[in-house]
Amino acid sequence: MKIAVEGCCHGELDKIYETIEYLQEKERVKVDLLLCCGDFQAVRNEGDMQCMAVPAKYRMMQTFYKYYSGEKKAPVLTIFIGGNHEASNHLQELPYGGWVAPNIYYLGYAGVIRYNGIRIGGLSGIFKSHDYRKGHHEFPPYTPQTLRSVYHVRNIEVFKLKQIQMPIDIFMSHDWPRGIYHYGTTEELLKKKKFLRHEVEANTLGSPAAEELLAHLQPSYWFSAHLHVKFAAVMQHPRKGNSAPRVTKFLSLDKCLPYREFLQIVEVPERPGSSEGLEYDPEWLAILKATNSLQRTTPHPWNPPENNGLHERWDFRVSEAAMMEVVEDLCGDLAIPENFTQTVPQYDANRPQPHATPSHSVNPQTTELCAKLGLTDIYAQAAQRGDEQGKVRGGARGEEEEDEGSEGSTDEPSEYPTDTSGLSSSFNPDEIAIEEEWEEEEERGQELSKICTPNRLVLPEPQSALSSTRLSDPPFHSTPESAQPQPATEREGQWDSADDEITSGRSVKRTSSEVDLCHRDTTPKIKRRNQVIYATEQDDD
């Protein structure tokens, strides 16, 4: 099965689908599935744009609304997770996942589904310690603080994922698992992103929650985005019992911009005899039922139950009988119904409404799934309680709080002793204008041997043949305390191995002519700091 993996989407659906179409013609392959690793920006109208945590100058409609309205249909089944630049009011309608448009499926806050027998899981958002222990209390209209906290990962979702016992084939997260950079060519990464060196060397870059999930799930593939750079790694996990040690192939990709490596085709072994199409995963649905009573919609800190004598139940792993009960709830049909429904009016270019207010709706897909399985629609629950207490706290915490500068509440210690996600001191000394970044890419692209098409898509130079020298095994540990030095030749070979093993097609880049340049009369600044893609300062000055 050929799966196209894309980094940060940023609403560029037309460009991404055009790139896939070109690749299919050029390489004579058929892409079966597209996976997008966050910052999808499923913006339906102007009101949704008010719910994205980006400065006003960067809020653009892009092209998703065409797929939402039915003007266009995704040419390939698309599955995505949320990042930190999303139309949060839209995605909150689907806490357990669902269709945002025909043929485009969102995995929810956390989720696991099956496609042609391949088990695909994902975790939306990014990690921030000061919100990690809270419930999903945010509700539009957002305060300046909840506009950002709404996309922060919560421990309840990680707790659910840690109940999984059956193997996962593919897992997606927006930010990287902490420490994964030690299993690829770290120096190559730091040549591209010099300002990450301090955190890489201190082993504080990335999500400790994702690191924990990587060690527990040990999927065959893990795909991420967020840092706007291509990076591949191969991680061998410690042996569990008498089973053979599992290996995870990690790949992070760039954003959809000129001369960026934002798309890769991965060939995943098929599962002969498996049912076709997109299906619910019985184990995951049984876990959702088992943990439903743990759901909360308050900002108060909460810890998952532990085997410490204080909880009646702390193990929420599910039995085969519980999985069969879920199958019975669905009348034996695990196929995900194609029940997409528009919940708000779509954008109308002929009747713009620049001052539209954010809308919020209960999504019939969520209502239907909750009714079948006895789940709580936590978005509807947040609407009922009004979340007044959360809004007051949000104002008290400061309206101009930024993700990269947040230190969290002193009364909410992180459960990760080494977590410094709110205390990052790294910075990018090369703050540049967006236009300069485009020009820089154009100049670099002119030095490449280009293969141009009518759509002005550009392929990089073919990679050289893999050396016949036997490659060394990856480090035999999963949570390194610090970077493990390796000889330069060995590290280079390991990088080539990771890149070649994880891909079956070449990454594709775009030329600058494919970018909307309607705002090139201004020179907005953008700070590229650790886990921050847009500057979070509002455009008030």
Coordinates of C-alpha atoms in Angstrom, one line a residue:
M1 CA 0.0 0.0 0.0
K2 CA 1.4 3.4 -1.0
I3 CA 0.7 6.1 1.6
A4 CA 1.5 9.8 1.0
V5 CA 2.7 11.5 4.2
E6 CA 2.6 15.3 4.4
G7 CA 4.0 17.6 7.1
C8 CA 2.3 20.8 8.0
C9 CA -0.7 21.4 5.7
H10 CA -1.4 25.1 6.5
G11 CA -4.6 24.9 4.4
E12 CA -2.8 24.2 1.1
L13 CA -5.0 21.3 0.1
D14 CA -5.1 22.2 -3.6
K15 CA -1.3 22.3 -3.8
I16 CA -0.9 19.0 -1.9
Y17 CA -3.4 17.2 -4.1
E18 CA -1.8 18.6 -7.2
T19 CA 1.5 17.4 -6.0
I20 CA 0.2 13.9 -5.4
E21 CA -1.4 13.8 -8.9
Y22 CA 1.9 14.8 -10.4
L23 CA 3.8 12.2 -8.5
Q24 CA 1.4 9.5 -9.6
E25 CA 1.9 10.4 -13.2
K26 CA 5.6 10.9 -12.9
E27 CA 6.4 7.7 -10.9
R28 CA 3.5 5.7 -12.4
V29 CA 2.2 4.8 -8.9
K30 CA -1.2 5.0 -7.3
V31 CA -1.4 6.7 -3.9
D32 CA -4.0 4.9 -1.7
L33 CA -4.0 7.2 1.3
L34 CA -2.8 10.7 2.4
L35 CA -1.8 11.3 6.0
C36 CA -1.4 14.9 7.2
C37 CA 0.5 15.6 10.4
G38 CA -1.2 18.7 11.7
D39 CA -1.8 22.4 11.1
F40 CA -4.5 21.2 8.7
Q41 CA -6.6 24.4 9.0
A42 CA -10.0 23.2 8.2
V43 CA -11.4 26.7 7.9
R44 CA -15.0 26.8 6.7
N45 CA -15.7 30.5 6.9
E46 CA -14.5 33.8 8.3
G47 CA -15.7 33.0 11.7
D48 CA -13.5 29.9 11.8
M49 CA -10.5 32.1 11.1
Q50 CA -11.1 33.9 14.3
C51 CA -10.5 30.6 16.1
M52 CA -7.0 30.0 14.7
A53 CA -4.0 31.0 16.9
V54 CA -2.2 33.0 14.3
P55 CA -1.8 36.8 14.0
A56 CA -4.5 38.4 12.0
K57 CA -2.2 39.3 9.2
Y58 CA -1.7 35.5 8.5
R59 CA -5.3 34.5 8.6
M60 CA -6.2 33.5 5.1
M61 CA -9.1 31.4 3.8
Q62 CA -7.0 29.0 1.8
T63 CA -8.9 26.2 0.0
F64 CA -10.4 23.9 2.5
Y65 CA -13.8 25.5 2.3
K66 CA -14.1 24.3 -1.3
Y67 CA -14.0 20.7 -0.1
Y68 CA -16.3 21.4 2.8
S69 CA -18.9 23.0 0.5
G70 CA -18.8 20.2 -2.1
E71 CA -17.3 22.4 -4.8
K72 CA -14.3 20.0 -4.8
K73 CA -13.8 16.5 -3.4
A74 CA -10.5 15.1 -2.1
P75 CA -9.1 12.8 -4.8
V76 CA -7.5 10.5 -2.3
L77 CA -8.8 9.5 1.2
T78 CA -7.2 11.9 3.6
I79 CA -6.6 11.3 7.4
F80 CA -5.2 14.1 9.6
I81 CA -4.5 15.1 13.2
G82 CA -4.7 18.6 14.6
G83 CA -1.6 20.8 15.3
N84 CA -1.3 24.2 16.9
H85 CA -2.7 26.3 14.1
E86 CA -6.2 25.0 13.6
A87 CA -9.8 26.2 13.3
S88 CA -10.3 24.9 16.8
N89 CA -14.0 25.4 17.0
H90 CA -14.5 23.1 14.0
L91 CA -12.2 20.3 15.3
Q92 CA -13.8 20.5 18.8
E93 CA -17.1 19.4 17.3
L94 CA -15.4 16.0 16.6
P95 CA -13.6 15.0 19.9
Y96 CA -13.7 11.3 18.8
G97 CA -13.0 12.0 15.2
G98 CA -15.1 12.3 12.1
W99 CA -15.5 13.7 8.6
V100 CA -14.7 17.4 8.1
A101 CA -15.5 17.1 4.4
P102 CA -16.2 14.2 2.1
N103 CA -13.2 11.9 2.0
I104 CA -11.3 13.9 4.6
Y105 CA -11.3 12.3 8.1
Y106 CA -10.1 13.8 11.4
L107 CA -8.8 11.4 14.1
G108 CA -10.0 13.6 17.0
Y109 CA -8.1 14.6 20.1
A110 CA -6.7 11.0 20.0
G111 CA -7.8 8.1 17.9
V112 CA -7.1 4.8 16.2
I113 CA -8.8 3.5 13.1
R114 CA -8.1 0.9 10.5
Y115 CA -7.7 1.3 6.7
N116 CA -7.5 -1.9 4.7
G117 CA -6.3 -3.7 7.8
I118 CA -3.6 -1.1 8.6
R119 CA -3.9 0.2 12.1
I120 CA -3.4 4.0 12.2
G121 CA -3.4 6.1 15.4
G122 CA -2.8 9.7 16.2
L123 CA -2.6 12.4 18.9
S124 CA -3.6 16.0 18.0
G125 CA -2.1 19.1 19.4
I126 CA 1.3 20.0 21.0
F127 CA 2.6 19.4 24.5
K128 CA 2.6 22.2 27.1
S129 CA 3.0 21.2 30.7
H130 CA 0.8 23.9 32.3
D131 CA -2.3 22.6 30.4
Y132 CA -1.4 18.9 30.3
R133 CA -3.5 18.0 33.4
K134 CA -6.6 20.0 32.6
G135 CA -9.8 18.9 31.0
H136 CA -11.0 20.0 27.6
H137 CA -12.7 23.1 29.1
E138 CA -12.2 25.5 26.2
F139 CA -15.3 26.7 24.2
P140 CA -15.8 29.6 21.7
P141 CA -15.6 32.5 21.8
Y142 CA -12.1 31.9 23.1
T143 CA -10.1 34.2 25.3
P144 CA -6.6 35.0 24.2
Q145 CA -5.4 32.2 26.5
T146 CA -7.9 29.5 25.6
L147 CA -7.3 30.2 21.9
R148 CA -3.9 28.6 22.5
S149 CA -4.6 26.1 25.3
V150 CA -7.4 24.5 23.3
Y151 CA -4.8 22.7 21.1
H152 CA -2.6 21.6 24.0
V153 CA -2.4 17.8 24.6
R154 CA -4.1 16.5 27.7
N155 CA -3.1 13.6 29.9
I156 CA -6.5 11.9 29.5
E157 CA -5.8 11.3 25.8
V158 CA -2.3 9.9 26.5
F159 CA -3.8 7.7 29.3
K160 CA -6.3 6.3 26.8
L161 CA -3.6 5.6 24.2
K162 CA -1.5 3.8 26.9
Q163 CA -4.3 1.3 27.4
I164 CA -3.6 -0.1 23.9
Q165 CA -2.2 -3.6 23.8
M166 CA -2.5 -4.6 20.2
P167 CA 0.3 -3.5 17.7
I168 CA 0.0 -0.2 15.9
D169 CA 1.3 0.1 12.4
I170 CA 1.3 3.9 12.0
F171 CA 1.2 6.7 14.5
M172 CA 1.0 10.4 14.0
S173 CA 1.8 13.4 16.3
H174 CA 2.3 17.0 15.4
D175 CA 5.3 17.7 17.6
W176 CA 8.2 15.2 17.8
P177 CA 8.6 12.6 20.6
R178 CA 11.4 13.9 22.8
G179 CA 14.7 12.3 22.1
I180 CA 13.9 10.9 18.7
Y181 CA 16.6 13.2 17.2
H182 CA 19.3 11.0 18.8
Y183 CA 18.4 8.2 16.3
G184 CA 19.0 9.9 13.1
T185 CA 21.8 12.2 11.8
T186 CA 21.6 14.9 14.6
E187 CA 24.2 17.1 13.1
E188 CA 22.4 17.2 9.8
L189 CA 19.3 18.4 11.6
L190 CA 21.3 21.1 13.5
K191 CA 22.8 22.4 10.2
K192 CA 19.3 23.1 9.1
K193 CA 17.9 24.3 12.4
K194 CA 20.9 25.8 14.3
F195 CA 18.7 27.4 17.0
L196 CA 17.6 23.9 18.2
R197 CA 21.1 22.9 19.3
H198 CA 20.7 23.8 23.0
E199 CA 17.5 21.8 23.4
V200 CA 18.8 18.9 21.4
E201 CA 22.0 18.6 23.5
A202 CA 19.9 19.0 26.7
N203 CA 17.4 16.5 25.4
T204 CA 14.5 18.8 26.1
L205 CA 13.3 19.3 22.5
G206 CA 10.0 17.6 21.7
S207 CA 7.1 16.2 23.7
P208 CA 7.7 14.0 26.7
A209 CA 4.2 12.6 26.4
A210 CA 4.9 11.5 22.8
E211 CA 8.2 10.0 24.0
E212 CA 6.2 8.0 26.5
L213 CA 3.7 6.8 23.9
L214 CA 6.5 5.9 21.5
A215 CA 8.0 3.6 24.1
H216 CA 4.7 2.1 24.9
L217 CA 3.1 1.7 21.4
Q218 CA 6.3 1.0 19.5
P219 CA 4.6 1.5 16.1
S220 CA 6.2 0.4 12.9
Y221 CA 6.1 4.0 11.6
W222 CA 5.8 7.4 13.4
F223 CA 5.2 10.5 11.4
S224 CA 5.4 14.1 12.7
A225 CA 5.8 17.7 11.5
H226 CA 5.8 21.0 13.4
L227 CA 9.5 21.9 13.2
H228 CA 9.3 22.5 9.4
V229 CA 12.2 20.3 8.5
K230 CA 12.7 16.8 7.0
F231 CA 14.3 14.4 9.4
A232 CA 14.3 10.6 9.4
A233 CA 15.4 8.2 12.2
V234 CA 15.3 4.5 13.1
M235 CA 14.7 3.5 16.7
Q236 CA 15.1 0.0 18.0
H237 CA 13.1 -0.6 21.2
P238 CA 14.2 -2.8 24.1
R239 CA 12.9 -6.3 24.0
K240 CA 9.6 -7.1 25.7
G241 CA 9.6 -10.5 27.2
N242 CA 10.4 -13.2 24.7
S243 CA 9.2 -11.2 21.7
A244 CA 11.7 -9.8 19.1
P245 CA 12.6 -6.2 19.6
R246 CA 10.5 -3.8 17.6
V247 CA 11.8 -1.1 15.3
T248 CA 10.1 2.3 14.7
K249 CA 10.9 4.3 11.5
F250 CA 10.4 8.0 12.2
L251 CA 9.9 10.6 9.6
S252 CA 9.1 14.3 10.0
L253 CA 8.4 16.5 7.0
D254 CA 8.4 20.2 6.2
K255 CA 5.5 22.6 5.4
C256 CA 4.0 23.0 2.0
L257 CA 6.2 25.9 0.7
P258 CA 8.6 26.4 -2.2
Y259 CA 11.5 24.1 -2.4
R260 CA 10.5 22.4 0.9
E261 CA 10.5 18.6 1.4
F262 CA 6.9 18.4 2.5
L263 CA 5.6 15.2 0.9
Q264 CA 6.9 11.6 0.9
I265 CA 5.5 8.3 -0.3
V266 CA 5.8 5.4 2.1
E267 CA 5.1 1.8 1.1
V268 CA 3.5 -0.1 3.9
P269 CA 2.9 -3.9 3.6
E270 CA -0.7 -4.8 2.9
R271 CA -2.8 -7.1 5.1
P272 CA -4.2 -9.8 2.8
G273 CA -7.7 -10.9 3.7
S274 CA -8.4 -7.7 5.7
S275 CA -11.7 -5.9 5.1
E276 CA -11.4 -2.9 2.8
G277 CA -12.1 0.8 3.5
L278 CA -12.0 2.9 6.6
E279 CA -13.1 1.2 9.8
Y280 CA -13.5 1.8 13.5
D281 CA -11.0 0.0 15.7
P282 CA -12.7 -2.3 18.2
E283 CA -10.0 -2.0 20.9
W284 CA -10.0 1.8 20.7
L285 CA -13.7 2.1 20.9
A286 CA -13.8 -0.3 23.9
I287 CA -11.1 1.9 25.6
L288 CA -13.3 5.0 24.9
K289 CA -16.2 3.3 26.6
A290 CA -14.1 2.2 29.5
T291 CA -12.6 5.6 30.2
N292 CA -15.7 7.7 29.5
S293 CA -16.3 8.4 33.2
L294 CA -12.8 10.0 33.3
Q295 CA -13.7 12.7 30.9
R296 CA -13.8 16.2 32.3
T297 CA -14.6 19.7 30.9
T298 CA -13.1 21.8 33.7
P299 CA -9.7 23.5 33.9
H300 CA -8.9 21.9 37.3
P301 CA -5.8 19.7 37.3
W302 CA -6.3 15.9 37.2
N303 CA -4.1 12.9 37.4
P304 CA -5.0 9.6 35.9
P305 CA -5.8 6.7 38.3
E306 CA -2.8 4.8 39.6
N307 CA -2.2 1.6 41.5
N308 CA -1.6 3.4 44.8
G309 CA -4.5 2.3 46.9
L310 CA -6.5 5.5 46.2
H311 CA -8.5 4.3 43.1
E312 CA -11.0 1.5 42.7
R313 CA -9.7 1.0 39.1
W314 CA -6.5 2.0 37.5
D315 CA -6.1 -0.5 34.7
F316 CA -8.4 0.3 31.8
R317 CA -7.0 -2.1 29.3
V318 CA -9.9 -3.9 27.6
S319 CA -10.7 -7.6 27.2
E320 CA -11.8 -9.4 24.1
A321 CA -15.3 -9.5 25.5
A322 CA -15.4 -5.7 25.7
M323 CA -14.3 -5.5 22.1
M324 CA -17.1 -7.8 21.1
E325 CA -19.5 -5.7 23.0
V326 CA -18.5 -2.7 20.9
V327 CA -19.0 -4.7 17.7
E328 CA -22.5 -5.6 18.9
D329 CA -23.1 -1.9 19.7
L330 CA -22.4 -1.2 16.0
C331 CA -24.6 -4.1 14.9
G332 CA -21.5 -5.9 13.6
D333 CA -20.6 -3.2 11.1
L334 CA -17.2 -1.6 11.8
A335 CA -17.2 0.5 8.6
I336 CA -17.1 4.2 9.4
P337 CA -20.3 5.7 8.0
E338 CA -19.9 8.4 5.4
N339 CA -22.2 10.7 7.4
F340 CA -20.5 14.0 6.8
T341 CA -22.9 17.0 7.5
Q342 CA -22.3 20.7 7.2
T343 CA -22.8 22.4 10.5
V344 CA -22.1 26.0 9.6
P345 CA -22.4 28.0 6.3
Q346 CA -19.4 27.8 4.0
Y347 CA -17.4 30.8 2.9
D348 CA -18.9 32.7 0.0
A349 CA -16.3 34.7 -2.0
N350 CA -19.1 36.8 -3.5
R351 CA -20.4 37.8 0.0
P352 CA -17.5 38.2 2.3
Q353 CA -18.1 38.6 6.0
P354 CA -14.9 39.8 7.5
H355 CA -16.5 40.6 10.9
A356 CA -18.2 37.2 11.3
T357 CA -18.1 35.8 14.8
P358 CA -17.0 32.3 15.6
S359 CA -19.8 29.7 15.5
H360 CA -20.2 26.6 17.6
S361 CA -22.4 23.6 16.7
V362 CA -23.0 20.1 18.0
N363 CA -21.9 17.8 15.2
P364 CA -24.4 15.0 14.3
Q365 CA -21.5 12.6 13.7
T366 CA -20.5 12.9 17.3
T367 CA -24.1 12.7 18.5
E368 CA -24.6 9.4 16.6
L369 CA -21.4 7.8 17.8
C370 CA -22.0 8.8 21.4
A371 CA -25.6 7.4 21.2
K372 CA -24.3 4.0 19.9
L373 CA -21.5 3.6 22.4
G374 CA -22.8 5.5 25.4
L375 CA -20.1 8.2 25.3
T376 CA -20.3 11.8 26.4
D377 CA -20.1 14.6 23.9
I378 CA -17.6 16.7 25.9
Y379 CA -18.0 19.6 23.5
A380 CA -21.7 19.8 24.1
Q381 CA -21.0 19.4 27.8
A382 CA -18.6 22.3 27.8
A383 CA -21.3 24.4 26.0
Q384 CA -23.9 23.6 28.7
R385 CA -21.7 24.6 31.6
G386 CA -20.6 27.8 29.8
D387 CA -17.0 27.4 31.1
E388 CA -17.3 30.7 32.9
Q389 CA -14.8 29.7 35.5
G390 CA -12.3 28.8 32.8
K391 CA -12.7 32.2 31.1
V392 CA -12.1 34.1 34.3
R393 CA -8.9 32.1 34.9
G394 CA -7.9 32.7 31.4
G395 CA -8.1 36.5 31.9
A396 CA -6.3 36.3 35.1
R397 CA -3.4 34.4 33.5
G398 CA -2.8 37.2 31.1
E399 CA -4.2 38.0 27.7
E400 CA -0.9 38.1 25.9
E401 CA 0.5 34.8 27.1
E402 CA 2.5 33.1 24.4
D403 CA 3.1 29.4 24.0
E404 CA 6.8 29.7 23.9
G405 CA 7.0 31.9 27.0
S406 CA 4.5 30.2 29.3
E407 CA 5.8 28.9 32.6
G408 CA 2.6 27.3 33.8
S409 CA 1.0 27.4 37.2
T410 CA 3.2 26.8 40.2
D411 CA 0.4 24.7 41.8
E412 CA 0.4 22.3 38.8
P413 CA 3.8 20.5 38.7
S414 CA 4.5 18.6 35.6
E415 CA 4.4 14.8 35.9
Y416 CA 7.6 14.8 33.8
P417 CA 10.5 15.8 36.1
T418 CA 12.7 16.9 33.2
D419 CA 10.0 18.8 31.3
T420 CA 11.1 22.3 30.3
S421 CA 8.5 22.9 27.5
G422 CA 7.4 26.1 29.1
L423 CA 11.0 27.3 29.9
S424 CA 12.7 27.1 26.6
S425 CA 15.5 29.6 26.2
S426 CA 16.5 28.8 22.7
F427 CA 15.9 31.4 20.0
N428 CA 16.5 32.0 16.4
P429 CA 19.0 34.8 15.8
D430 CA 18.1 34.9 12.1
E431 CA 14.7 36.5 12.4
I432 CA 13.7 37.1 8.8
A433 CA 10.8 38.4 6.8
I434 CA 8.6 35.9 5.2
E435 CA 9.3 37.4 1.8
E436 CA 13.1 37.0 2.4
E437 CA 12.5 33.4 3.2
W438 CA 10.8 32.8 -0.1
E439 CA 13.5 34.6 -2.0
E440 CA 16.1 32.6 -0.1
E441 CA 14.4 29.4 -1.3
E442 CA 14.1 30.7 -4.8
E443 CA 17.8 31.4 -5.0
R444 CA 18.7 28.0 -3.5
G445 CA 16.3 26.3 -6.0
Q446 CA 18.0 28.0 -9.0
E447 CA 21.2 26.0 -8.1
L448 CA 19.3 22.7 -8.2
S449 CA 18.9 20.6 -11.4
K450 CA 15.2 21.1 -11.8
I451 CA 12.5 18.9 -13.4
C452 CA 9.7 21.4 -14.2
T453 CA 6.1 20.5 -15.1
P454 CA 3.2 22.6 -16.2
N455 CA 2.3 23.0 -12.5
R456 CA 5.8 24.1 -11.8
L457 CA 6.5 21.3 -9.4
V458 CA 10.1 20.5 -8.8
L459 CA 11.7 17.2 -7.9
P460 CA 15.1 17.1 -6.1
E461 CA 18.2 15.3 -7.5
P462 CA 17.8 11.5 -7.3
Q463 CA 19.5 10.0 -4.3
S464 CA 22.7 8.1 -4.8
A465 CA 22.7 4.3 -4.5
L466 CA 22.9 3.0 -1.0
S467 CA 26.4 2.0 0.0
S468 CA 27.0 -1.8 0.2
T469 CA 28.8 -1.3 3.5
R470 CA 26.8 -3.0 6.3
L471 CA 25.2 -0.4 8.6
S472 CA 25.5 -0.5 12.3
D473 CA 22.5 -1.2 14.5
P474 CA 20.6 1.7 16.1
P475 CA 21.3 2.4 19.8
F476 CA 19.6 -0.2 22.0
H477 CA 17.7 2.1 24.3
S478 CA 14.5 4.2 24.0
T479 CA 14.9 7.2 26.3
P480 CA 18.5 8.5 26.2
E481 CA 19.6 11.0 28.8
S482 CA 21.8 12.8 26.3
A483 CA 23.0 12.6 22.8
Q484 CA 25.1 9.5 22.0
P485 CA 28.1 10.5 19.9
Q486 CA 28.9 8.3 16.9
P487 CA 31.5 8.4 14.2
A488 CA 30.6 10.7 11.4
T489 CA 30.7 8.0 8.8
E490 CA 28.5 5.8 10.9
R491 CA 25.9 8.5 11.5
E492 CA 25.8 9.3 7.8
G493 CA 25.1 5.7 6.9
Q494 CA 22.4 5.5 9.5
W495 CA 20.7 8.5 8.1
D496 CA 20.8 7.1 4.6
S497 CA 19.4 3.8 5.9
A498 CA 16.5 5.5 7.7
D499 CA 15.7 7.6 4.7
D500 CA 15.8 4.8 2.2
E501 CA 14.0 2.3 4.3
I502 CA 11.1 4.6 5.2
T503 CA 10.4 5.9 1.7
S504 CA 9.5 4.4 -1.7
G505 CA 9.3 7.7 -3.5
R506 CA 11.2 11.0 -3.7
S507 CA 10.1 14.0 -1.7
V508 CA 8.5 16.7 -3.8
K509 CA 9.1 20.4 -3.6
R510 CA 7.1 23.4 -4.8
T511 CA 8.4 26.5 -6.6
S512 CA 7.6 30.0 -5.3
S513 CA 5.1 30.6 -8.1
E514 CA 2.7 28.3 -6.4
V515 CA 2.4 30.5 -3.3
D516 CA -0.2 33.2 -3.0
L517 CA 1.8 36.4 -3.1
C518 CA -1.1 38.8 -2.5
H519 CA 0.5 40.0 0.7
R520 CA 4.0 40.7 -0.5
D521 CA 3.6 44.4 -0.1
T522 CA 4.2 43.9 3.7
T523 CA 7.2 42.5 5.5
P524 CA 5.7 40.6 8.5
K525 CA 8.3 39.1 10.9
I526 CA 8.1 35.5 12.0
K527 CA 10.0 34.0 14.9
R528 CA 11.0 30.4 14.4
R529 CA 11.5 29.2 17.9
N530 CA 11.3 25.8 19.3
Q531 CA 7.7 24.5 18.7
V532 CA 6.5 27.8 17.5
I533 CA 5.6 28.3 13.9
Y534 CA 3.9 31.7 13.9
A535 CA 4.7 34.5 16.3
T536 CA 1.8 34.5 18.8
E537 CA 1.7 38.2 19.3
Q538 CA -1.4 39.8 17.9
D539 CA -1.1 42.3 15.2
D540 CA -2.0 45.2 17.3
D541 CA 1.2 47.3 16.8

